[in-house]
PDB file of C-alpha atoms in Angstrom:
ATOM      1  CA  UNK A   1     255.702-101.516 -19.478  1.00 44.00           C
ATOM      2  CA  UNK A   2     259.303-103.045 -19.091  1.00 44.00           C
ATOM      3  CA  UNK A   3     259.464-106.227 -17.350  1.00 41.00           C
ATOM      4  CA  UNK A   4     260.631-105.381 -14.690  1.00 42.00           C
ATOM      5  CA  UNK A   5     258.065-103.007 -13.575  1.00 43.00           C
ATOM      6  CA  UNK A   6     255.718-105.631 -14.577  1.00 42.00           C
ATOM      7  CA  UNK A   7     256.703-108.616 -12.124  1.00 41.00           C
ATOM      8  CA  UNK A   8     257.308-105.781  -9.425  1.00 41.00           C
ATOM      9  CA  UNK A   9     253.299-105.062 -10.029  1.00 43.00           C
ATOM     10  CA  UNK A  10     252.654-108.850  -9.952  1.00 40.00           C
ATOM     11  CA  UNK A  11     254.509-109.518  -6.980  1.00 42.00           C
ATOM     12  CA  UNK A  12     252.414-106.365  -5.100  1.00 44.00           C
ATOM     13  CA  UNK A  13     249.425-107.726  -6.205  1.00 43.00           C
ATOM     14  CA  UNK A  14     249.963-111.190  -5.026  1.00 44.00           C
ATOM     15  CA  UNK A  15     250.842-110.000  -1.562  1.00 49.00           C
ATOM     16  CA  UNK A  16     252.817-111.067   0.900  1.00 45.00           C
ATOM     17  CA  UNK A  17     252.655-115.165   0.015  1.00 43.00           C
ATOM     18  CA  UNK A  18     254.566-113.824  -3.159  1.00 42.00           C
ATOM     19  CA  UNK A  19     257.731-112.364  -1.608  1.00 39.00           C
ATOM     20  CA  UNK A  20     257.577-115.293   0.521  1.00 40.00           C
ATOM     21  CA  UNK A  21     257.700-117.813  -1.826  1.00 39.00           C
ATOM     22  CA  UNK A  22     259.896-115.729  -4.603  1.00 39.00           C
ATOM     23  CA  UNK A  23     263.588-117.374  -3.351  1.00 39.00           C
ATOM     24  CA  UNK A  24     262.213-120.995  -4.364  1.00 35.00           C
ATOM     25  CA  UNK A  25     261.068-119.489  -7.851  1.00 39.00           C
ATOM     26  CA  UNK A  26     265.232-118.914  -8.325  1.00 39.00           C
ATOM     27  CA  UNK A  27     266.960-121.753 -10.249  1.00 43.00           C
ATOM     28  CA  UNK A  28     269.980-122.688  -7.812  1.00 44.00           C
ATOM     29  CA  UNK A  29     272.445-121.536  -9.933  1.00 45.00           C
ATOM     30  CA  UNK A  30     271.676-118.448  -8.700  1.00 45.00           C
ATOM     31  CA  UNK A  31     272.281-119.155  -5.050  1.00 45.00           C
ATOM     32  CA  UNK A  32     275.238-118.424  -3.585  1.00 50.00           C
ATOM     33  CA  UNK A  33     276.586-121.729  -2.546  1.00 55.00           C
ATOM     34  CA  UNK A  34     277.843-120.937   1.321  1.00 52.00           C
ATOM     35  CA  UNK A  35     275.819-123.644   3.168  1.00 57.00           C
ATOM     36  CA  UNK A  36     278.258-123.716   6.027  1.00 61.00           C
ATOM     37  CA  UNK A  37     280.035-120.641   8.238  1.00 61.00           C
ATOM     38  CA  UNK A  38     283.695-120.231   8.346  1.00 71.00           C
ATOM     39  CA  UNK A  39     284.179-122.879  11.467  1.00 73.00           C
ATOM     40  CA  UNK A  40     282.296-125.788   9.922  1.00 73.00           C
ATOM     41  CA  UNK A  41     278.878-125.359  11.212  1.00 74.00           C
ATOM     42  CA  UNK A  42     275.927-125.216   9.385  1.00 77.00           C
ATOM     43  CA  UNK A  43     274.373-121.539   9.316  1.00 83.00           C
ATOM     44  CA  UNK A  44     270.724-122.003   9.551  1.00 87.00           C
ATOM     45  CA  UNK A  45     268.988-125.033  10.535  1.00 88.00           C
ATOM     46  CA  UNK A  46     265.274-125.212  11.001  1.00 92.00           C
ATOM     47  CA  UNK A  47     263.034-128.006  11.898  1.00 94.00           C
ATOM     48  CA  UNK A  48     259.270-128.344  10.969  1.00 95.00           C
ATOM     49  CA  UNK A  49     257.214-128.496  14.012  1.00 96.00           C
ATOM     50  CA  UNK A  50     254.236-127.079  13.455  1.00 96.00           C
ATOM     51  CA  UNK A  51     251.832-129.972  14.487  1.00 96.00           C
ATOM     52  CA  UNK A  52     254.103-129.864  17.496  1.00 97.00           C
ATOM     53  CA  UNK A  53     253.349-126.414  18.364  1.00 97.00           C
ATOM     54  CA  UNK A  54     249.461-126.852  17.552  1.00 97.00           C
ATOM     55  CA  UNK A  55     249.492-125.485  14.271  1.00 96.00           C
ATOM     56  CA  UNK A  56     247.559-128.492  12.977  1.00 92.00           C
ATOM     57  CA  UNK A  57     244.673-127.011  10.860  1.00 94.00           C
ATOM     58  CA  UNK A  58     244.556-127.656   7.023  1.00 92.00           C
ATOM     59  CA  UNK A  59     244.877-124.788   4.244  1.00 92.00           C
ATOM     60  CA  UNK A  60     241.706-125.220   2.345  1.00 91.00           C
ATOM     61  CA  UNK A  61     241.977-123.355  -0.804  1.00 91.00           C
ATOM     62  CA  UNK A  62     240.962-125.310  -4.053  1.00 90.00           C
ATOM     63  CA  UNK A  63     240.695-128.557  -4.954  1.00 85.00           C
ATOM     64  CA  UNK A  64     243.356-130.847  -3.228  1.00 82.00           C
ATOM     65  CA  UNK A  65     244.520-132.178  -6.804  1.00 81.00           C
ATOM     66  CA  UNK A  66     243.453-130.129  -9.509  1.00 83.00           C
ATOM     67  CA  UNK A  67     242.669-126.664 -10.031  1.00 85.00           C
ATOM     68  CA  UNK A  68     240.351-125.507 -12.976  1.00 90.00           C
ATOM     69  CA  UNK A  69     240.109-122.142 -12.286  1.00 92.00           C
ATOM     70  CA  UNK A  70     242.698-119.492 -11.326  1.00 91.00           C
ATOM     71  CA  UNK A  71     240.601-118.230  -8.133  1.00 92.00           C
ATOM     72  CA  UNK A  72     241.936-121.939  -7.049  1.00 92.00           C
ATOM     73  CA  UNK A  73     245.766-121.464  -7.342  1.00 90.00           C
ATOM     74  CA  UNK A  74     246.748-118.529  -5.162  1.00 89.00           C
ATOM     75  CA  UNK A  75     246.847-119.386  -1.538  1.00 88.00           C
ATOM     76  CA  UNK A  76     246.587-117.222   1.280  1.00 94.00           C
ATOM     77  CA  UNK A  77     248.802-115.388   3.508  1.00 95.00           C
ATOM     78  CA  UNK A  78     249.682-115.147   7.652  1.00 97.00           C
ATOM     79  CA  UNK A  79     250.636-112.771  10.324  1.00 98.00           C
ATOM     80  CA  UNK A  80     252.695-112.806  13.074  1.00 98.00           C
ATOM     81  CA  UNK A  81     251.295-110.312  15.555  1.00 98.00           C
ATOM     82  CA  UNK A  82     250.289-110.205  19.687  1.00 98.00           C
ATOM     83  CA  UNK A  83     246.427-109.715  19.614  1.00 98.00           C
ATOM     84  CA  UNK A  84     246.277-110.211  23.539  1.00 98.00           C
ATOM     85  CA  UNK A  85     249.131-107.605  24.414  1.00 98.00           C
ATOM     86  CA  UNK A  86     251.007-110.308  26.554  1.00 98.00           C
ATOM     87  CA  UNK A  87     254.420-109.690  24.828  1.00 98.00           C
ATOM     88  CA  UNK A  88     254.256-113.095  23.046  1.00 98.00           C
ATOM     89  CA  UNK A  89     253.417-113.295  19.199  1.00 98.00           C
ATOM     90  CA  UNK A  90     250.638-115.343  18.103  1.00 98.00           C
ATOM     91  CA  UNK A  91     249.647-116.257  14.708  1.00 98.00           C
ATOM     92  CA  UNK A  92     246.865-115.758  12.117  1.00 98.00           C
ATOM     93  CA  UNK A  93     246.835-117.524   9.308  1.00 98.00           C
ATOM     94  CA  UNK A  94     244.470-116.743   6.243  1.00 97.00           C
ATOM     95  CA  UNK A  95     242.406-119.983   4.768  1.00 97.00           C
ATOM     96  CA  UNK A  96     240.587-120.118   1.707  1.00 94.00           C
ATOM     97  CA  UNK A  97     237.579-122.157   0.422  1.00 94.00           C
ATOM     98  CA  UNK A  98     236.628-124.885  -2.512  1.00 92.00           C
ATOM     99  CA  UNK A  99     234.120-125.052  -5.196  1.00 90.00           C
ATOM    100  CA  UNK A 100     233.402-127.969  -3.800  1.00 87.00           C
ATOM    101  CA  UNK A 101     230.587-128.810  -1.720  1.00 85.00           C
ATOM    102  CA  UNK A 102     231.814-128.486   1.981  1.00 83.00           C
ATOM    103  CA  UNK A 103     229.975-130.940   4.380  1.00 82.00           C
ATOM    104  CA  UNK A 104     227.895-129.182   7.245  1.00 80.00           C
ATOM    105  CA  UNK A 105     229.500-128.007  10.189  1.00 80.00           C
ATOM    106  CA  UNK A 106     233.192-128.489   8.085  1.00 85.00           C
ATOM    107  CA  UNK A 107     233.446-125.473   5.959  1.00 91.00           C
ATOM    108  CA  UNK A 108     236.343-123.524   6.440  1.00 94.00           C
ATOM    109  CA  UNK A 109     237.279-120.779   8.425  1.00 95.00           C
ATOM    110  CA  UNK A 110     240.714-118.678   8.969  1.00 97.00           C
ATOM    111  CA  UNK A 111     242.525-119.661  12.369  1.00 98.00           C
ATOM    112  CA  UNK A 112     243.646-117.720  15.327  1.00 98.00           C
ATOM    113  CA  UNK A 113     246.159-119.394  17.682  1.00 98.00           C
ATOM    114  CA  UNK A 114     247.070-118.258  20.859  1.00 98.00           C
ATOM    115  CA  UNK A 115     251.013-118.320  21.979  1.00 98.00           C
ATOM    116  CA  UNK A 116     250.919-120.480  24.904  1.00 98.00           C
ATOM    117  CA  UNK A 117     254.288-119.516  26.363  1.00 98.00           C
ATOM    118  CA  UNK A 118     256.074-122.726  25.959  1.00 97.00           C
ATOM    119  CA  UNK A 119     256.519-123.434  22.220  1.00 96.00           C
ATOM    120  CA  UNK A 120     252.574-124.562  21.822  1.00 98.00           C
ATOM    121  CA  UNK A 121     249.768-122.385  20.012  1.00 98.00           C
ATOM    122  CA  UNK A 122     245.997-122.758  21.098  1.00 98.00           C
ATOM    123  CA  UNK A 123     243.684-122.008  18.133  1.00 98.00           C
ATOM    124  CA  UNK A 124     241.437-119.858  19.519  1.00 98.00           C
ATOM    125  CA  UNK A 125     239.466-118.712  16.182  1.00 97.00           C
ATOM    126  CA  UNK A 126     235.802-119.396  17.522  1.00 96.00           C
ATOM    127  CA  UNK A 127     236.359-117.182  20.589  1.00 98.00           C
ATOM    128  CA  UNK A 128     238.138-114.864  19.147  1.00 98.00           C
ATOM    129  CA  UNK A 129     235.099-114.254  16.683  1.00 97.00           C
ATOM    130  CA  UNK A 130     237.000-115.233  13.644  1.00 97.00           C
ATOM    131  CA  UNK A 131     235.191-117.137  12.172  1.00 94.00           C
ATOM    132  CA  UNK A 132     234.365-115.682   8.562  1.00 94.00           C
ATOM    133  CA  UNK A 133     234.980-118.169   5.330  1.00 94.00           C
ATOM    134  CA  UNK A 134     235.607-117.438   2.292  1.00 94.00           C
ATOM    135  CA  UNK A 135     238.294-117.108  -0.539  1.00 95.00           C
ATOM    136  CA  UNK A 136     240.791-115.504   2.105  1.00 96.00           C
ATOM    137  CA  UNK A 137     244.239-114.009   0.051  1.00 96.00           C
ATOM    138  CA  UNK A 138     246.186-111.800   2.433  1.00 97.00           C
ATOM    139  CA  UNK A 139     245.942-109.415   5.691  1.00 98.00           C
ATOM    140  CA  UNK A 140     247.389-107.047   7.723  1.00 98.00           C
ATOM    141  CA  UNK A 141     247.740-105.899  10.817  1.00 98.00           C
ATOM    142  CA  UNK A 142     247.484-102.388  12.595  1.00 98.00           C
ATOM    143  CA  UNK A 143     246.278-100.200  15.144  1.00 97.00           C
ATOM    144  CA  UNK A 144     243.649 -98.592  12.755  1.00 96.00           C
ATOM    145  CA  UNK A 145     241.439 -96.412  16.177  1.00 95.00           C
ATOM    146  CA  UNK A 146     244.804 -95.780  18.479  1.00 96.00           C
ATOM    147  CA  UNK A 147     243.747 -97.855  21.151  1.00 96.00           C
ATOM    148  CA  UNK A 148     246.840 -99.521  21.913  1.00 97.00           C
ATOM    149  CA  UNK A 149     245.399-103.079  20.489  1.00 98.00           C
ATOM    150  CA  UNK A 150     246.164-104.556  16.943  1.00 98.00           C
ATOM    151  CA  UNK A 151     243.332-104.883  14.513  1.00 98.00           C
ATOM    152  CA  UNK A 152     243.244-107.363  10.997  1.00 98.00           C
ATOM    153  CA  UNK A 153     242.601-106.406   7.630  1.00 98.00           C
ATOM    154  CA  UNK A 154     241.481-109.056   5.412  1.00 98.00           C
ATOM    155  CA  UNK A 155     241.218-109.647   1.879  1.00 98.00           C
ATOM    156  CA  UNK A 156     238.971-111.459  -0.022  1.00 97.00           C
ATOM    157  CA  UNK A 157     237.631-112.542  -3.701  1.00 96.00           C
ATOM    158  CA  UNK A 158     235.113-110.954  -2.540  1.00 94.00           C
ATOM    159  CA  UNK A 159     234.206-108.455   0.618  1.00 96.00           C
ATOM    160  CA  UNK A 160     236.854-108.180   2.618  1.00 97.00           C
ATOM    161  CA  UNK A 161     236.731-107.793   6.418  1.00 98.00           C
ATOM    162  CA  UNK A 162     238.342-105.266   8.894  1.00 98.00           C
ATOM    163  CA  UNK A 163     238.062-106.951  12.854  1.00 98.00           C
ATOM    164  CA  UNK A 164     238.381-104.459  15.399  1.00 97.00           C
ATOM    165  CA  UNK A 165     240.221-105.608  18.389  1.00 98.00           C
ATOM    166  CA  UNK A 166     238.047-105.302  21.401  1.00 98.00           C
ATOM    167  CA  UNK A 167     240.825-105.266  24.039  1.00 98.00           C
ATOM    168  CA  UNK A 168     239.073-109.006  25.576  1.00 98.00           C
ATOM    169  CA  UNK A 169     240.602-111.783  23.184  1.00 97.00           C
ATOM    170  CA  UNK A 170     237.531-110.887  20.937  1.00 98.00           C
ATOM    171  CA  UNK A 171     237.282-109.214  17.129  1.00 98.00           C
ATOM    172  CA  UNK A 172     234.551-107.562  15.796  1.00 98.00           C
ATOM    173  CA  UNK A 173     233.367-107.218  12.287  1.00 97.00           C
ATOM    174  CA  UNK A 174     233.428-103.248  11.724  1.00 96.00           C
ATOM    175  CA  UNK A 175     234.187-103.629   7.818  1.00 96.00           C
ATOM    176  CA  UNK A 176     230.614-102.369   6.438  1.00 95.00           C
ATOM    177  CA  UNK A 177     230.668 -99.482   8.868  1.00 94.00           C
ATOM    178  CA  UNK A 178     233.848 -98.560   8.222  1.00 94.00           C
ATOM    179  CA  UNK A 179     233.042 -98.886   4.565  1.00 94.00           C
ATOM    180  CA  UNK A 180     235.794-101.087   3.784  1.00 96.00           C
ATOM    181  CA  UNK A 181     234.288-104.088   2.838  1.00 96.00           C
ATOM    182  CA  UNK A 182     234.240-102.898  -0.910  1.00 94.00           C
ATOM    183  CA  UNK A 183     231.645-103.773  -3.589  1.00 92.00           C
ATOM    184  CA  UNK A 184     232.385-107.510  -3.021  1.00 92.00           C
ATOM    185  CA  UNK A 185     233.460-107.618  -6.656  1.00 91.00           C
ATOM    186  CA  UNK A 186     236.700-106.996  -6.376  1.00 94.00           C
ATOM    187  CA  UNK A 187     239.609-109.739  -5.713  1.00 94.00           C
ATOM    188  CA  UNK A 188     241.563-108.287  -3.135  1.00 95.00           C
ATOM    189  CA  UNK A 189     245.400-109.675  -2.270  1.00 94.00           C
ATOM    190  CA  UNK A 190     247.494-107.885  -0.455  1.00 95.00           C
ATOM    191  CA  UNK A 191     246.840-104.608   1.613  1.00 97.00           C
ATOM    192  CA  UNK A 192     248.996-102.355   4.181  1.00 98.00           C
ATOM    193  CA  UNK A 193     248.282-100.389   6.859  1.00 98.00           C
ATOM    194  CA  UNK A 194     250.476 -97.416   6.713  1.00 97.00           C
ATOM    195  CA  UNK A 195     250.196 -93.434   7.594  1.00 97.00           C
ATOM    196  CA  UNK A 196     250.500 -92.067   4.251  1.00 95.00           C
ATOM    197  CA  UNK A 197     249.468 -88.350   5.084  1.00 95.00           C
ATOM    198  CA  UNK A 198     251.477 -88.523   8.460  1.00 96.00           C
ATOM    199  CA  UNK A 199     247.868 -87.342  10.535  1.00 94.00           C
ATOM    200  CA  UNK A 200     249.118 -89.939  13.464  1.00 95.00           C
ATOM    201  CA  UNK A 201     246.415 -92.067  11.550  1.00 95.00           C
ATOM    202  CA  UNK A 202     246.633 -95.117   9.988  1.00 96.00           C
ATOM    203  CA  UNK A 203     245.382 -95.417   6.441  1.00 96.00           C
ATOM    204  CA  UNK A 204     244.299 -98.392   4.558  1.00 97.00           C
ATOM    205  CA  UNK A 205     246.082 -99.587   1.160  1.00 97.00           C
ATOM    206  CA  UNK A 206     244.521-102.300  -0.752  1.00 97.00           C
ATOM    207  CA  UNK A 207     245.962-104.232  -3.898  1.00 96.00           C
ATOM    208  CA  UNK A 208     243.533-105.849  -6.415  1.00 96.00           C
ATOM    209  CA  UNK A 209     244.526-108.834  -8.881  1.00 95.00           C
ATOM    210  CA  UNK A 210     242.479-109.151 -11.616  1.00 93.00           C
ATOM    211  CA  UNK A 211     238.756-108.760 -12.861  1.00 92.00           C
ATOM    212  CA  UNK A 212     237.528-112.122 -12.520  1.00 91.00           C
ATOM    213  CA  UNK A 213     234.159-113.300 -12.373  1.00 90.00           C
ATOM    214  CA  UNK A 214     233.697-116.817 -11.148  1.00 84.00           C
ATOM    215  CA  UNK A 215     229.746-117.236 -12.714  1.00 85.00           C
ATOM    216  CA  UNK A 216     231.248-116.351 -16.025  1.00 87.00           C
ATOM    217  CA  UNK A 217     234.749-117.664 -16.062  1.00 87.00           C
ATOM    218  CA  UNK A 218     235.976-119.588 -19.248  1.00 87.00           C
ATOM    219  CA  UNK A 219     237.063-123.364 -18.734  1.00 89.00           C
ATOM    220  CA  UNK A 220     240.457-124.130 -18.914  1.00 90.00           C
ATOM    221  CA  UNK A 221     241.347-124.196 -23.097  1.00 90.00           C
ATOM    222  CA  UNK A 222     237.989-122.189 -24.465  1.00 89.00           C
ATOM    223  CA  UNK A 223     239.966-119.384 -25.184  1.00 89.00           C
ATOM    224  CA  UNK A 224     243.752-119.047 -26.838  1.00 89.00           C
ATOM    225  CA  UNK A 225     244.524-117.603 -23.700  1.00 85.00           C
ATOM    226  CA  UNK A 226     243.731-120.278 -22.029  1.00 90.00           C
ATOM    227  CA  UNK A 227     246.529-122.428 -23.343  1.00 91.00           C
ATOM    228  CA  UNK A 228     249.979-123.377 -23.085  1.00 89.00           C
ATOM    229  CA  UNK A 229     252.417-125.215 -25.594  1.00 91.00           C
ATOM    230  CA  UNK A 230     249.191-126.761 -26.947  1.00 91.00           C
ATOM    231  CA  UNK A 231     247.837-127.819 -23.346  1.00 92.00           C
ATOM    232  CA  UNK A 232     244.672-126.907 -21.971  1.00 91.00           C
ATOM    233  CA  UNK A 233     245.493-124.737 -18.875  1.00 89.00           C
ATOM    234  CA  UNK A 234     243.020-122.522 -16.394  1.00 88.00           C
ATOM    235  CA  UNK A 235     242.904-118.932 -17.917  1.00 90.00           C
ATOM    236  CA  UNK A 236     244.410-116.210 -16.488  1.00 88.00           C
ATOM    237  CA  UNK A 237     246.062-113.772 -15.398  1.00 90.00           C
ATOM    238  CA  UNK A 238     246.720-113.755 -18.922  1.00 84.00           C
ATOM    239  CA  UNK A 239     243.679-112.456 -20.569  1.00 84.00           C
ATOM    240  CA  UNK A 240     241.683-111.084 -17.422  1.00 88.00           C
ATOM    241  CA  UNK A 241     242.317-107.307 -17.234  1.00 89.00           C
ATOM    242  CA  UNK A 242     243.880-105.787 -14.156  1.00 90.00           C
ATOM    243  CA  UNK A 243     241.910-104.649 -11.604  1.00 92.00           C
ATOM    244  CA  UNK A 244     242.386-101.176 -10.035  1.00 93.00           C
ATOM    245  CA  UNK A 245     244.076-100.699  -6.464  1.00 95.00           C
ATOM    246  CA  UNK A 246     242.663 -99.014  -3.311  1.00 95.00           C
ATOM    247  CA  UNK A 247     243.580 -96.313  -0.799  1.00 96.00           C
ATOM    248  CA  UNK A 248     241.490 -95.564   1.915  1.00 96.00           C
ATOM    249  CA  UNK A 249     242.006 -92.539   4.678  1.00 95.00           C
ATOM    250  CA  UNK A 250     241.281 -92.537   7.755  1.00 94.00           C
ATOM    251  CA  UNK A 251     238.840 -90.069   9.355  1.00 91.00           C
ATOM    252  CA  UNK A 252     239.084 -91.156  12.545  1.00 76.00           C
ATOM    253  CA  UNK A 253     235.874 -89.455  13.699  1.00 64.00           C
ATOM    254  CA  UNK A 254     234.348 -90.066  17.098  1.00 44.00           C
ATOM    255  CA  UNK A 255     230.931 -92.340  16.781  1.00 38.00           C
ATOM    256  CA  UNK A 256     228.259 -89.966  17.687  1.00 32.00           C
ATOM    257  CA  UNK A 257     226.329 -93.085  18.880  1.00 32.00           C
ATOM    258  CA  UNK A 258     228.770 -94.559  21.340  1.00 32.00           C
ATOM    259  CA  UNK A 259     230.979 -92.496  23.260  1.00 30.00           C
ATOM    260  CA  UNK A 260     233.047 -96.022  24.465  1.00 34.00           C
ATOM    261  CA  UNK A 261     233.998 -97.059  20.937  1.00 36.00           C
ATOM    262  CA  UNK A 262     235.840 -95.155  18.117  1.00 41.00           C
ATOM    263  CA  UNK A 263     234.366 -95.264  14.816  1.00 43.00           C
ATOM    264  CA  UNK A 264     236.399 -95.690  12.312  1.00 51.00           C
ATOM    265  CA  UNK A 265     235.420 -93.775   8.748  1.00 54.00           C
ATOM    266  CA  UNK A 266     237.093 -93.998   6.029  1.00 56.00           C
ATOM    267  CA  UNK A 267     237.427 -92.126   2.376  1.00 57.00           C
ATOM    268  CA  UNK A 268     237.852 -94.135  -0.690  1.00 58.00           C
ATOM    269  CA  UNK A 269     240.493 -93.198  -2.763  1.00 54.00           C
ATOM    270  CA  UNK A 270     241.449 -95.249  -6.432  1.00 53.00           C
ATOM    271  CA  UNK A 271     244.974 -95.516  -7.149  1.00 48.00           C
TER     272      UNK A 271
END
């Protein structure tokens, strides 16, 4: 495998936080220097003002100062989609968990937030029925039943979870029934919703890091591959054998049970 093809299969598996984060991985002497247009004026300016806006909730994923295993050190992703169909986009952002013991009533969850029209966000993630926890990685969006409402798709170390939008400001957990979820095994990153047979359907891809089990992981430095120029370091991906990638397609059979709902069904496919 040439290296090229192998940080292209890194950078899929790591999902979309990857290709966000990949122009601060270049050394800036690979930039272009043109920080100003032809008249003078700065291109691009942008301003932080996220607790402004209401996006004020902490990204748990870890521990806050070290990180002894690699399940710790790869973050989580967000979407930009409008789950309420008022022509504004609100935001869902994925949040993770810590090995840690998490005080009661504090452990945490993923967050929803509402676009209030005026440059403010409402998190609306206990309404909205969002409140699964877990080691969230990525998610996507997509109108999986053709109902004219955007559903999520996330992924998990772990079980992921498919919400179906119900249409009300509400999500509801259709993953086992839709036989998504997976084995719960599996580390899932990134994933896609796309139409790859062209049925008018969408279709579910999934991307898989690594085989990692968290009861049996080796400390940081109790293997050779679990060093680095003679410094103990957490092990992996190094080491951990890749795990294998999912495509699921999309039945999209009518629930014989409830004639008000679509049921979504879905056939496992291994890439």
């Amino acid at each position: 495998m040439t290296f090229r093809s192998s940080f292209l299969r890194i950078l899929c598996l790591l999902g979309p936080c990857a290709w966000l984060s990949l122009p601060f991985a270049i050394s800036p002497s690979a930039v272009v220097d043109h920080p100003q247009s032809t008249n003078g004026k700065p291109i691009a300016h942008f301003v932080d003002v996220a607790q402004k806006a209401g996006l004020s909730a902490p990204v748990i994923f870890g521990g806050e100062s070290t990180k002894k295993y690699i399940i710790e050190t790869t973050g989580t992703g967000v979407a930009i989609f409008d789950y309420d169909n008022d022509g504004w986009p609100d935001i869902f952002v994925v949040n993770g968990t810590t090995l840690d013991p998490v005080p009661q009533g504090k452990v945490p969850t993923s967050h929803l937030y509402r676009n209030n029209h005026d440059g403010t966000f409402t998190d609306v993630t206990a309404k909205a029925g969002l409140t699964h926890t877990g080691w969230g990685q990525g998610v996507c969006v997509g109108d999986y039943d053709n109902d004219g409402w955007e559903d999520l798709y996330v992924t998990y170390y772990g079980k992921n979870v498919l919400y179906h939008n119900n249409g009300d400001g509400t999500f509801t957990d259709v993953s086992e029934k839709a036989k998504v979820a997976g084995n719960g095994k599996a580390w899932g990153t990134g994933c896609a919703f796309v139409d790859y047979d062209r049925d008018g359907k969408l279709d579910l891809f999934v991307a898989n890091y690594v085989d990692f089990d968290l009861s049996t992981a080796p400390a940081p430095g109790e293997r050779p591959s679990c060093m680095w120029k003679g410094v103990a370091v957490m092990c992996g991906p190094r080491g951990l054998p890749w795990a294998k990638n999912i495509l699921y397609h999309n039945l999209h059979r009518q629930s014989p049970h409830r004639s008000d709902q679509r049921a979504l069904r879905l056939q496992r496919f291994h890439s």
